[in-house]
Every structure is written in C-alpha cells, then in structure tokens.
XYZ file of C-alpha atoms in Angstrom:
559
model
C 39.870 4.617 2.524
C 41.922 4.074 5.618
C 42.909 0.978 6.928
C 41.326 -0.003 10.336
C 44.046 0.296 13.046
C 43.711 -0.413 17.014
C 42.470 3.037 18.895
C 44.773 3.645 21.591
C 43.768 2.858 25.116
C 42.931 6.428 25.448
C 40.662 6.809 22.764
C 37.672 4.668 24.263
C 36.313 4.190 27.279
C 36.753 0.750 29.369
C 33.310 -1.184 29.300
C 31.793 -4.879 30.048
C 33.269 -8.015 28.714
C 32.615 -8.643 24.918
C 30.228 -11.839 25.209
C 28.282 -10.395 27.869
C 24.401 -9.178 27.126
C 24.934 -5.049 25.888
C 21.549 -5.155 25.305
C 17.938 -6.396 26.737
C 14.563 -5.818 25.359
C 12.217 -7.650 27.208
C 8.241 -7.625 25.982
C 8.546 -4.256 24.416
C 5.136 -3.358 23.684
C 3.998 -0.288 21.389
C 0.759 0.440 20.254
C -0.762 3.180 18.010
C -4.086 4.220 17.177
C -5.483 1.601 15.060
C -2.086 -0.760 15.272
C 0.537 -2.250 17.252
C 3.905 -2.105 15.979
C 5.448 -3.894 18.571
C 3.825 -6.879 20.358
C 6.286 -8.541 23.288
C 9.558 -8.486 21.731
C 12.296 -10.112 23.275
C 16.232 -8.997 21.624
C 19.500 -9.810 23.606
C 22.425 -8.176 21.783
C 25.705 -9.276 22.949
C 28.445 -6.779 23.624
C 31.307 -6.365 20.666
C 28.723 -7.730 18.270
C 26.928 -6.841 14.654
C 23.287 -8.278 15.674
C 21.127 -7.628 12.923
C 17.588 -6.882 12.859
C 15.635 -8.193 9.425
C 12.176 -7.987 8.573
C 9.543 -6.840 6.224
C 8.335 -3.323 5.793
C 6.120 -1.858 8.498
C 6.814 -5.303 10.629
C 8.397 -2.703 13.713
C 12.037 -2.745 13.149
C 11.999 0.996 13.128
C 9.648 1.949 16.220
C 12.098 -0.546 17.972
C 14.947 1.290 17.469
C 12.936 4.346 18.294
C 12.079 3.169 22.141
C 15.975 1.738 22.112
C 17.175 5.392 21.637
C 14.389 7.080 23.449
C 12.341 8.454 20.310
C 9.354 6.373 21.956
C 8.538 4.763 25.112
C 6.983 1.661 24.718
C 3.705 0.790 26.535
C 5.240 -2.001 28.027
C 8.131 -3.658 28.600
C 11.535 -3.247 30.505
C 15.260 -2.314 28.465
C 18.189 -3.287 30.212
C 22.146 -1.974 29.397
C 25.060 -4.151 30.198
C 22.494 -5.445 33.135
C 21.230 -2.310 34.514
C 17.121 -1.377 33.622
C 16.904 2.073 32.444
C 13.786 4.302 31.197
C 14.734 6.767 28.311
C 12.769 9.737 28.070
C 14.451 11.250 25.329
C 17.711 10.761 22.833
C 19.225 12.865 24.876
C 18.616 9.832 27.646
C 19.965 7.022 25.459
C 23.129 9.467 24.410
C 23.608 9.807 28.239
C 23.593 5.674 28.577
C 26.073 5.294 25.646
C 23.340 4.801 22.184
C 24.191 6.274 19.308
C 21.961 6.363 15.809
C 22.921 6.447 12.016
C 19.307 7.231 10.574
C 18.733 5.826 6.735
C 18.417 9.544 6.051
C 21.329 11.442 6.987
C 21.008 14.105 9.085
C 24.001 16.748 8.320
C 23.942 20.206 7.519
C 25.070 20.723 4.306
C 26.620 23.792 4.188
C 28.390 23.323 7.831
C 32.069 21.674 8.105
C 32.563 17.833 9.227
C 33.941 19.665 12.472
C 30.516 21.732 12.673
C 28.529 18.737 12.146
C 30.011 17.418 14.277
C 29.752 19.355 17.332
C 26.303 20.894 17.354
C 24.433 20.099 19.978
C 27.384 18.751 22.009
C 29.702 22.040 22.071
C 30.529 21.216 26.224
C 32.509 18.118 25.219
C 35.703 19.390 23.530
C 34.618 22.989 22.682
C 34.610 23.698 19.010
C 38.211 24.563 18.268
C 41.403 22.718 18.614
C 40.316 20.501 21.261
C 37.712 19.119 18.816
C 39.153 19.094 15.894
C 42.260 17.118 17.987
C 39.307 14.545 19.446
C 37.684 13.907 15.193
C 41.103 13.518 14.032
C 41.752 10.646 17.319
C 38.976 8.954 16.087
C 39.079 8.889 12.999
C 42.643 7.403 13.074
C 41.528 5.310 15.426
C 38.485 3.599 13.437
C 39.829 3.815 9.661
C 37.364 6.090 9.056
C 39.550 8.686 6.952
C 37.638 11.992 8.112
C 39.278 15.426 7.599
C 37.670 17.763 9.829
C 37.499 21.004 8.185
C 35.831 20.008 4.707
C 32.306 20.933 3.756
C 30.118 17.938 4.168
C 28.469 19.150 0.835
C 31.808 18.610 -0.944
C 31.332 14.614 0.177
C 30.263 11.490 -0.861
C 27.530 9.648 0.087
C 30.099 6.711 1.617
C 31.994 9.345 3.166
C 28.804 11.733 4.851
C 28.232 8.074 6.494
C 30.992 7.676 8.227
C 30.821 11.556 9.498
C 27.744 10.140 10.648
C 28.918 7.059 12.764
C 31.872 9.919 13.961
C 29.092 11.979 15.197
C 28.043 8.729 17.610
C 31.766 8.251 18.485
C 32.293 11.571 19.183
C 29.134 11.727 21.985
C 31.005 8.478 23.210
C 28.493 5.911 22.081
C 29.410 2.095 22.800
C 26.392 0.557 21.001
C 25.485 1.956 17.343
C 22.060 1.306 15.769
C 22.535 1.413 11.857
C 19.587 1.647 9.750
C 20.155 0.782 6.144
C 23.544 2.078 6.025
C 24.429 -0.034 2.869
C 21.359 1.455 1.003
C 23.285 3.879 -1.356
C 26.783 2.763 -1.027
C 28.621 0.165 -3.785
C 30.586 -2.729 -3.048
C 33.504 -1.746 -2.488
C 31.787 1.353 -0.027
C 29.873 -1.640 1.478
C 33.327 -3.778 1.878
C 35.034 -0.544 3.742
C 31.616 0.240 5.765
C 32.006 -3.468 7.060
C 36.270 -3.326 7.440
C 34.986 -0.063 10.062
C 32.311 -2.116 11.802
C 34.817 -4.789 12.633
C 37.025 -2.420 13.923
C 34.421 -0.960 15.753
C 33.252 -4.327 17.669
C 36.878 -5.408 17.929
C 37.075 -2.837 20.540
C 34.247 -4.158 22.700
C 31.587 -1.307 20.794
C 28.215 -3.228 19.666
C 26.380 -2.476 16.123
C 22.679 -2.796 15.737
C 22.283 -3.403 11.908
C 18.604 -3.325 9.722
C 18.849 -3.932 6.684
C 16.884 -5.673 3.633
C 20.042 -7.138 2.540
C 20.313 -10.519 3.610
C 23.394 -11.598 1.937
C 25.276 -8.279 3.446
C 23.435 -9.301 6.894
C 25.031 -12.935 6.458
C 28.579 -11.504 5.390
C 28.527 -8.971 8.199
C 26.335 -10.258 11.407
C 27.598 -12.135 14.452
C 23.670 -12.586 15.546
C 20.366 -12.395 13.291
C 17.180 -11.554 15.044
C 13.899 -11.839 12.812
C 10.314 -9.350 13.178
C 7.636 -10.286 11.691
C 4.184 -8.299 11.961
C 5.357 -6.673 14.846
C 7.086 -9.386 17.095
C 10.224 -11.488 17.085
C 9.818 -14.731 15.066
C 13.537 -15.952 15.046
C 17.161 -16.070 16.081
C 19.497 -17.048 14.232
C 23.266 -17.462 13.375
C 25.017 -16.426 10.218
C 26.313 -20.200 9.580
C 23.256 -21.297 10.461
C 20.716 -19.958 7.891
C 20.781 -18.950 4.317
C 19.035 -16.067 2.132
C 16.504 -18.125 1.093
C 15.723 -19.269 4.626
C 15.978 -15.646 5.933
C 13.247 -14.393 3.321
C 10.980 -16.971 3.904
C 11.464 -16.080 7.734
C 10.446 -12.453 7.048
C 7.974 -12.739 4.025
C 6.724 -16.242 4.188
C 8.237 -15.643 0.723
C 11.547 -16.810 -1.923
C 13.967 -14.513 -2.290
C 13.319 -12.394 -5.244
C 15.395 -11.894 -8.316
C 15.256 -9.213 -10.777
C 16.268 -10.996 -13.559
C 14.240 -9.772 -16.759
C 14.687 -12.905 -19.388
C 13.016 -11.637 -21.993
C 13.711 -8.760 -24.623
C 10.356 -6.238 -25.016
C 12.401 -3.564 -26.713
C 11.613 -1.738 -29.558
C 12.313 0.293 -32.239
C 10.146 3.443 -31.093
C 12.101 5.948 -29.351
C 10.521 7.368 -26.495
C 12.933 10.217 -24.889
C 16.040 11.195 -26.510
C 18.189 13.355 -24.866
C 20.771 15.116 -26.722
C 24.102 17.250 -25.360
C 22.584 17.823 -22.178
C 25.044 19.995 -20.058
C 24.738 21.972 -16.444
C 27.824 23.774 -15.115
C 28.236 24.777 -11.578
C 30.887 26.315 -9.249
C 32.065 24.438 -6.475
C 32.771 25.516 -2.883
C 36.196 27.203 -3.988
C 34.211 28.730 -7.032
C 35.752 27.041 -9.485
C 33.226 25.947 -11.995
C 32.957 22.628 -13.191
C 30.539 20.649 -15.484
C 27.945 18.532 -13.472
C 26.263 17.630 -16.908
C 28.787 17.100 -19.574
C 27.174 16.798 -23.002
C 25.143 13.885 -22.148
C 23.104 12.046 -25.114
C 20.803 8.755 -24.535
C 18.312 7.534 -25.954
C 15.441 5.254 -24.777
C 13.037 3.210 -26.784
C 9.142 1.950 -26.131
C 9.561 -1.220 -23.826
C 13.224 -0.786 -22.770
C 14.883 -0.139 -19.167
C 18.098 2.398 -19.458
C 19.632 1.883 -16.541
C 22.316 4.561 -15.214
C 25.159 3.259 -12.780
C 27.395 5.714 -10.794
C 28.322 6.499 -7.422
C 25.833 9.376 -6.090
C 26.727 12.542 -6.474
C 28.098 12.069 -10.443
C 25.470 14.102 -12.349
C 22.343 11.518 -11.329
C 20.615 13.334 -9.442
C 21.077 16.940 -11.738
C 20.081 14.297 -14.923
C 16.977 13.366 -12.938
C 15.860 16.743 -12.403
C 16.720 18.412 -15.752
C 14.829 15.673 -17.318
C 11.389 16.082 -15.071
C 12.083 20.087 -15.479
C 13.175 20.501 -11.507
C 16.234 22.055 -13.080
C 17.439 24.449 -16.375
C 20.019 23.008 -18.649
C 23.251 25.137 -20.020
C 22.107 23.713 -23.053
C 21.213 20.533 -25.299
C 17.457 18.993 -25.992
C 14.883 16.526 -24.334
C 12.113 15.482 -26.388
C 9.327 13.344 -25.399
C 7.644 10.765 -27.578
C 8.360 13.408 -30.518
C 7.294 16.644 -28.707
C 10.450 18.963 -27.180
C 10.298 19.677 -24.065
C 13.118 21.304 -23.163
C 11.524 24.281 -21.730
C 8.204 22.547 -20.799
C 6.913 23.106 -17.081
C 7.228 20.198 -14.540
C 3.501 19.970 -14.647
C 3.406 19.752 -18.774
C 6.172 17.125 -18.504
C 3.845 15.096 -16.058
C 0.676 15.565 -18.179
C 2.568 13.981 -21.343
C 3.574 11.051 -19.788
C 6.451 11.185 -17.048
C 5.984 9.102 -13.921
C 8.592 10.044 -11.192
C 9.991 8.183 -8.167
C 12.143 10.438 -6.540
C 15.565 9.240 -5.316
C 14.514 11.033 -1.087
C 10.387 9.839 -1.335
C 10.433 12.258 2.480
C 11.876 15.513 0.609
C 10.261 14.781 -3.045
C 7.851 12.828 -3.290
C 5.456 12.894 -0.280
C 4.079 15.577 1.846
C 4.552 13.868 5.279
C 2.125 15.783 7.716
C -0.879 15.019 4.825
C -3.157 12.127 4.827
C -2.451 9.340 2.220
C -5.253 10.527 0.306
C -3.572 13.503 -0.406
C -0.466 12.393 -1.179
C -1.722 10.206 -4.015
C -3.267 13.381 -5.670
C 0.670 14.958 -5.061
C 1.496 15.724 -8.973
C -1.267 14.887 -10.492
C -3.874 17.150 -9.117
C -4.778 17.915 -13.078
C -5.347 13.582 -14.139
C -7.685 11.504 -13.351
C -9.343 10.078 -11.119
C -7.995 13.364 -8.872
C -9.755 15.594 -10.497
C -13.126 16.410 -12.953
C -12.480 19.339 -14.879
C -10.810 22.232 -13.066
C -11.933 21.036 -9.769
C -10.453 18.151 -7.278
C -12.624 15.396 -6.723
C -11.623 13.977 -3.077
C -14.151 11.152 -3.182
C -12.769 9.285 -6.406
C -9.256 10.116 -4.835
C -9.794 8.791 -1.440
C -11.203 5.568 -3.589
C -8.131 4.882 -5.664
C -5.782 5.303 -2.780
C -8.071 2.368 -0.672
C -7.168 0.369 -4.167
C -3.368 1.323 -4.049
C -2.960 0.600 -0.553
C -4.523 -2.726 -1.295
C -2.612 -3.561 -4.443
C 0.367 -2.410 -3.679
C 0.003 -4.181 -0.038
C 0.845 -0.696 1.771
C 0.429 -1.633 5.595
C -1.714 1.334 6.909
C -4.581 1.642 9.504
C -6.693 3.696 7.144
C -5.647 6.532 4.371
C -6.511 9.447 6.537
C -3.362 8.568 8.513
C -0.236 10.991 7.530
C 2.155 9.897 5.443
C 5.201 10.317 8.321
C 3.367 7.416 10.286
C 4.360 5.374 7.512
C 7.357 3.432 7.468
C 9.620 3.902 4.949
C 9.259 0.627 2.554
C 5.335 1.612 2.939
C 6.184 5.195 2.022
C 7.801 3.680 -1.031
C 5.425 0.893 -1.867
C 2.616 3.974 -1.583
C 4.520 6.311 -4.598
C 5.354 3.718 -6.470
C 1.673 2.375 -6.634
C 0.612 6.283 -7.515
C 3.085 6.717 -10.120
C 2.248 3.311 -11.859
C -1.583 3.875 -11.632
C -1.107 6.836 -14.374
C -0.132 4.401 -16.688
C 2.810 6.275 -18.006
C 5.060 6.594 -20.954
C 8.275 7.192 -19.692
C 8.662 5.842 -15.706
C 11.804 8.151 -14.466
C 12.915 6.090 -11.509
C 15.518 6.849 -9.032
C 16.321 4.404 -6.423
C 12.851 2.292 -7.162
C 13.265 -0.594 -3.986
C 15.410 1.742 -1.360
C 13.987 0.842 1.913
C 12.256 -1.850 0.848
C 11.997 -5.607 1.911
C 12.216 -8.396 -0.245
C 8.795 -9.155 -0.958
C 7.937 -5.504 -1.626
C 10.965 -5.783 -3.635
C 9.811 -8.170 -5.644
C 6.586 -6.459 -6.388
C 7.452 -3.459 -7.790
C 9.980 -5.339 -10.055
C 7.071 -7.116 -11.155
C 5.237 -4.221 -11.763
C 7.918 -2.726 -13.645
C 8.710 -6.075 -16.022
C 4.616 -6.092 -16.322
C 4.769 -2.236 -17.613
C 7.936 -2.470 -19.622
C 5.894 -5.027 -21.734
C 3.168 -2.841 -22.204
C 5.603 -0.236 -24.021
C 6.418 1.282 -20.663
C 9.980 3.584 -21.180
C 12.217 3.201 -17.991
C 15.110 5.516 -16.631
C 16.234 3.441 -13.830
C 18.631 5.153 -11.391
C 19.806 2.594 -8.308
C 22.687 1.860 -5.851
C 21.418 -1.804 -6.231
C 23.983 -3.112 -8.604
C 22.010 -6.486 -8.691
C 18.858 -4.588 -9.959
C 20.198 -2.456 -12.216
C 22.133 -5.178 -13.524
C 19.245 -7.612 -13.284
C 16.165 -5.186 -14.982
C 18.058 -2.824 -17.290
C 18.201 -3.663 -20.967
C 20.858 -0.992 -21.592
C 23.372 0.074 -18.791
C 25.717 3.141 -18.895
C 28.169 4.133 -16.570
C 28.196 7.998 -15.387
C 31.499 9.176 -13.875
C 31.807 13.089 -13.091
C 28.996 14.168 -14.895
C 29.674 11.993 -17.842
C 28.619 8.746 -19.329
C 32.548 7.141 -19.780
C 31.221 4.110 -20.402
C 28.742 1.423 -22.039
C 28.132 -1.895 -19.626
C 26.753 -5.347 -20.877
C 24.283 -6.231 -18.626
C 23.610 -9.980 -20.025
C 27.550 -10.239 -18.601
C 28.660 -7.884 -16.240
C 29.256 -8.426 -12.398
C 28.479 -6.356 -9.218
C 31.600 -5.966 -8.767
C 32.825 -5.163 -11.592
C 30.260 -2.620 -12.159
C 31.508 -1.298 -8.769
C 34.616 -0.875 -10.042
C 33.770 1.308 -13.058
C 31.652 3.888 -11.254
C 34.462 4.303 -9.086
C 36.321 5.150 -12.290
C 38.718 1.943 -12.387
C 38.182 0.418 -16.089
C 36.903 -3.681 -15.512
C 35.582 -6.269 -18.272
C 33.102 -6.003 -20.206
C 32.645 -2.445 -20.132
C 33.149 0.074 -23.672
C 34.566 3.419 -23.605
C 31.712 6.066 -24.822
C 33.001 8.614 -27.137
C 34.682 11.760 -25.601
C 32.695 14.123 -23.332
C 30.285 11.133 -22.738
C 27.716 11.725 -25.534
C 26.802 8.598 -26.215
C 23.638 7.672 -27.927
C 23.016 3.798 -28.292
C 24.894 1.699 -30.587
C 26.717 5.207 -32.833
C 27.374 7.966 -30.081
C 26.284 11.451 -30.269
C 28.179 14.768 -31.105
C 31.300 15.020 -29.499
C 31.998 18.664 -29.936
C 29.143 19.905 -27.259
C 26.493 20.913 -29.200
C 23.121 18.690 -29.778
C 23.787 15.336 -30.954
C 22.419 13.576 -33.812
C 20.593 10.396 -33.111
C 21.213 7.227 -35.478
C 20.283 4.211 -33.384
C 16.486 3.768 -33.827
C 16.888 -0.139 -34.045
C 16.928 -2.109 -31.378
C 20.552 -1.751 -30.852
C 20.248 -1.244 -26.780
C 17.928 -4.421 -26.142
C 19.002 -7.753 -25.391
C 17.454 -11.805 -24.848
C 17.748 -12.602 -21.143
C-alpha cells in the first residue's frame, strides 16, 4: 500500500472552505407503496469531513443516498451543495454537481483493465489513451491509492477493486464520496489503509459520506455521526462524544451484540470430511496455478469450522466445490457418511446442506420475484414448498409470512420483489429460509454482511441455538470478531491452502489479520505441507485423498 502524500495543486479542483456545510438535506421525504423510507430527514455534512450515517436495516440509509446521488427523487424536501439548492434527475445530475458513489457491491467489469473501468461512460474527459492513463496514475499518486492502470481488475483483490472504485469517483472529479459498507470484506490492516486514504482524501477539502454497521470503525474513522432510525434522523453525534454501546442502543433500542460462543457443543460425529480437495486454473497470462491445493478438514455434529483468509484465496472455489457449483481436479467430500463427490447441487441440498451465499443479489435471491418465491429458491423439492411432484404456493406463501416475522424482515407484504428489499433484509430473509430446513451441515459464507447489529445478533443466535442441536457449520467471514467469536475450530487459507491452524479461545483480530495476509503472528500452527490438514493429525501430504484420524473432539473447545 502507498503512503498518502499531498496531490499537487493541479490535481484537484479549488472548492469551499473545509468547515463550511458540503451538504444539506432538509425534510427529505420518500414514500413507497405500502412504506415510507424516509420521513423529514434533516443531515448537514460539513465540507473535508467523514460524516457517517448508522442505522438499522431497512431504517432508509440507502434510499437516502439514492435521492443524494439522483437514483430517487424524494417526494419532498429540498438538497442543498456548498449552499446552492439543486434537483437531481439522474446520477448523471449528481456526477455533474461533484457526487460520487462506492456501492457495497462493486460495480467493475471483470474482464476490462483498471484503465477500462475506469473510463466507460466518461471517455470525453481524458480520452482513453495516454491522457488517461497519465490522469489514473496523478491520482493515484496523489491519494496513496497504489493503482496501476493497465492490470485486469479480475487479477485484484477485493481491498484493491475498492480503491479502483473510489478512483472511478476521482476520476469524474467528485468532491463528496458516499461509501456504503466499504469495510464489509476488507481486514484490518485493508480497513487501516482504506481509512489512511480517506484522511487523505478530506485533508484536501473532499467530504466522505460513510454507512456502515461498524460502530467501532465509525468511531475510529468519523468526524460527525448522524443516526436513522425507522426512516428519520434520531441523533447527532460526535465521535468523543458517544460510545458503541450508546450508538447501538441509538439504532436498535438494543446492546451491542457479541458473538462470543462460551460453551463447547462439539462432538465426536463427523459430519463432512473433506479430503485432498484440489482445483487448478490458469491465470490471465495462462499460467496455471492451484486455486485448491490438497485441502483436507473435517467437521463434526455441533461444531463451527471457521475459515479465515483474505477473499480471493480459494474461499469462494471451496464454497462451491463443496455445494457442487463447481468440479474438483480431484480428492473426496462425503456427507454424514454418504460421498458426494459427484452428487448434483440439488442431491447435496436434499441431504442436508443449507447455503448462504457469500453475493445473496447474484446467488441466493432472484431479485425481480416476490418473497414468496424466493423462499421456495432451492428447495422447490422440501417441504412445506412442495407436496409430491407439485409446488404448493399456499403453504409457501404461509411460511414466508412466518420467516418474515421471525426473522424480523421489514417488508410491506411478501408479494413485494426481493430488489425492494434492503440489503440486511435481503440477508435476514435467506438466512431465515436456509435455517427453516433444519439442516445438517449450514455452509455459510459471509453470514451478517450488510447487516445491523441487532440483526446481527439474531442470526448468531440462531446459529449458537442450531449448533446445539447438532447443527455442522462452515463459516466463511471477513468479520474477524465473528469468526473469532463463533468458530470452534479456525484455519487460516492462504493461496489456495490451509498454512495454518488458529486458536480461537486466544487469538486477536489483528493478529488473525496478519496471518491471512501471509505474515506468521502468535498463536497460530503451521499445517502440514500443501495445507492438508485434518483436525488434530493432518491429512496426506503427497496430494492424493487423505486419511482421517481425528474423530475425537480434538477441534472443540470451553468458551
């Protein structure tokens, strides 16, 4: 990472006074059919500020942001910029006026360049040659952000895709940034450099609009807090002024939660056991390279494995060989004593496998379909979906009123789409579908992304309550605090390999941090070469199927 140096006087436009008002929303009003996200909300964001924006799912943080960058036009309501009132009809509008947005899903082509990205749509301003890649390289100097123009944004990181997106804001000449959740996949130390850029950022008179459901980031980070609740603003605050605590009880009427499980529920059952897993793939130079590299776990009846590693490590290709989105190179995956290695998605559902998906928009919801119908999504063959071959939409429509009640999903009605959803109700709304199947092995990938605290603190419940039923856990999650806090075992994957074995009764964030970065830290053990590892003994280490030896209760631990 780069260190944050002062842009040159050329590199950003002259603009108000820092101190003075960037920002005005005054009784921004926004109703829907059936609800009002917005009721009369009243935001002044000072210029060369972080003001963050808290509060709980579906309480309008995101149709705010929406009107702010022209996405929607409120009902009423006035928006003022650095003192001047101004109607947006369209992003394009609010790019005009100097807004630029980092959604919580980026928005990149893939298989384009960071110099492609970062032109398309805007190929007038520099062209899309020299004089571009001259203007990315400026700025990137300029705000520590450590861009290289002409590398394929599929070759990055998920820290470093971010930053291509704030470029992409720069580069349209943005002065005020709205970030939503940008810390929501990134590690500490990817969180420490995101936070080094925004101070460089404001530290040249540009203003950051942060959400986020972290409070202590928002208190590290934030010059101003503003608080929503149900729609409107219920508080401002200042950092100094307030406290985590204080800040979820502001939101959620509600104690921060904890994921702390104190208990033990392990057994000695083994539920999955997978044995020399590996995946090869060639890279964008076509040089091939192991994604999966003989990987060997093992997880018992009542026990959380939890898998730490900076995304793109072999996570995501684990996930998805395991659920059968994906064929292996080779190796085994057996279920609660049945192999199925080369069982159909659908098979591996019916025995057992719930699934959160690490993207719930791309995977795990169909977002122009009712609610209704996005409960039935993957288990069209189980009950209560279905009686015998054929789909019965009454029983359906029932149990989704039930999640949406349990699982406190803030909806007008289930016939609404999924997309009008925000995305901690998207969430709260798989979760609640995956856990009503009662499952014996809950695969899940980023479990609380998106969410707020109190939601937070529900589905941790529901996972603690399931995990002492017998439930089977894979637990996949940028939140070092709840991987660390719910897992009973914790591995460390590193370049498609699990390197190394974590104590989670003893290990810190940060250290943690530091080993899925690859730097070695305390309390961490070396698994054997080529990262099969199975439990307490290891598996084969010559890249064929290992053998399994740790049916005790080797992986558990007394919290």
């Amino acid at each position: 990472m780069c260190a944050i140096t002062a842009p040159s006087s050329s590199s950003t436009a002259a603009g108000p006074p820092p101190g003075t008002a960037a920002v005005e929303l005054h009784g921004i009003t926004k109703r829907f059919p059936g609800v009002v996200a917005n009721h009369d909300i009243d935001i002044t964001v000072r210029r060369g500020t972080v003001h963050a924006l808290v509060g709980e799912n579906g309480a309008g943080k995101s149709t705010l942001m929406k009107i702010l960058y022209g996405m929607q036009k409120p009902d009423e309501g006035t928006i003022t910029l650095d003192g001047e009132p101004v109607t947006f009809h369209s992003p394009a509008d609010a790019i005009g006026r100097g807004i630029g947005m980092v959604h919580q899903h980026f928005m990149l082509a893939d298989n384009l360049t960071v110099l492609e990205n970062t032109v398309l749509g805007s190929e007038k301003l520099h062209g899309i040659g020299d004089g571009a890649r001259t203007k990315i390289m400026e700025l990137s100097a300029a705000y520590g952000l450590g861009i290289r123009p002409d590398v394929l944004v599929e070759d990055l990181g998920v820290a470093d895709r971010q930053r291509v997106e704030i470029l992409k804001v720069l580069y349209r000449g943005a002065r005020t940034l709205i970030l939503d959740e940008p810390t929501a996949v990134l590690v500490p130390q990817e969180v420490d450099a995101l936070f080094d850029n925004l101070r460089g950022l404001k530290a040249e008179g540009l203003t950051v609009l942060f959400i986020s459901h972290k409070l202590g980031e928002v208190l590290a980070v934030a010059d101003d807090i503003t608080v929503i609740r149900r729609g409107t603003t219920v508080a401002s605050v200042k950092p100094a002024d307030v406290t985590s605590k204080q800040l979820a009880e502001l939101m959620v009427g509600s104690e921060l939660p904890t994921p702390e499980t104190r208990e033990s529920t392990v057994t000695d059952v083994p539920m999955l056991r997978v044995s020399g897993l590996h995946l090869s793939a060639v890279d964008a130079d076509g040089v091939p390279r192991e994604v999966l590299d003989r990987i060997s776990f093992t997880i018992h009846k009542g026990e959380v494995l939890g898998i730490a590693g900076v995304e793109g490590n072999g996570q995501s290709e684990l996930v998805e060989a395991v659920m059968g989105l994906r064929d292996p190179d080779g190796g085994s995956i057996v279920l609660d004593g049945a192999d199925i290695s080369h069982a159909a998605t659908r098979t591996r559902r019916e025995g057992g496998i719930g699934y959160i998906p690490e993207d719930r928009q791309r995977h795990g919801l169909l977002l122009e379909a009712p609610l209704w119908e996005n409960r039935i999504l993957g288990h069209t063959t189980e009950r209560p979906n279905s009686r015998g071959a054929l789909l019965d939409t009454s029983a359906a429509r029932k149990d989704t009123r039930r999640i949406v009640e349990e699982y406190d999903v803030r909806t007008p009605g289930i016939d609404v789409t999924a997309a009008s959803l925000s995305g901690g109700n998207q969430q709260k709304l798989i979760v609640g579908r995956e856990m009503s199947h009662r499952p014996k092995l809950l695969i899940a990938a980023h479990p609380t992304r998106g969410v707020d605290v109190g939601a937070q603190a529900e589905i941790w419940e529901q996972i603690r309550e399931a995990r002492r039923e017998g439930l089977a856990v894979l637990l996949i999650s940028a939140d070092l605090d709840e991987l660390i806090g719910l897992s009973d075992t914790l591995r460390v994957m590193y370049r498609g390999r699990l390197v190394a074995d974590a104590d989670p009764a003893a290990i810190t964030p940060e250290e943690l941090g530091s080993a899925m970065t690859g730097a070695s830290s305390g309390h961490l053990e070396d698994g054997p070469a080529g990262g099969a590892t199975d439990g307490a003994t290891g598996g084969a280490a010559d890249g064929g199927a290992a053998t399994d030896t740790d049916d005790g209760q080797g992986g558990g631990r007394t919290r």
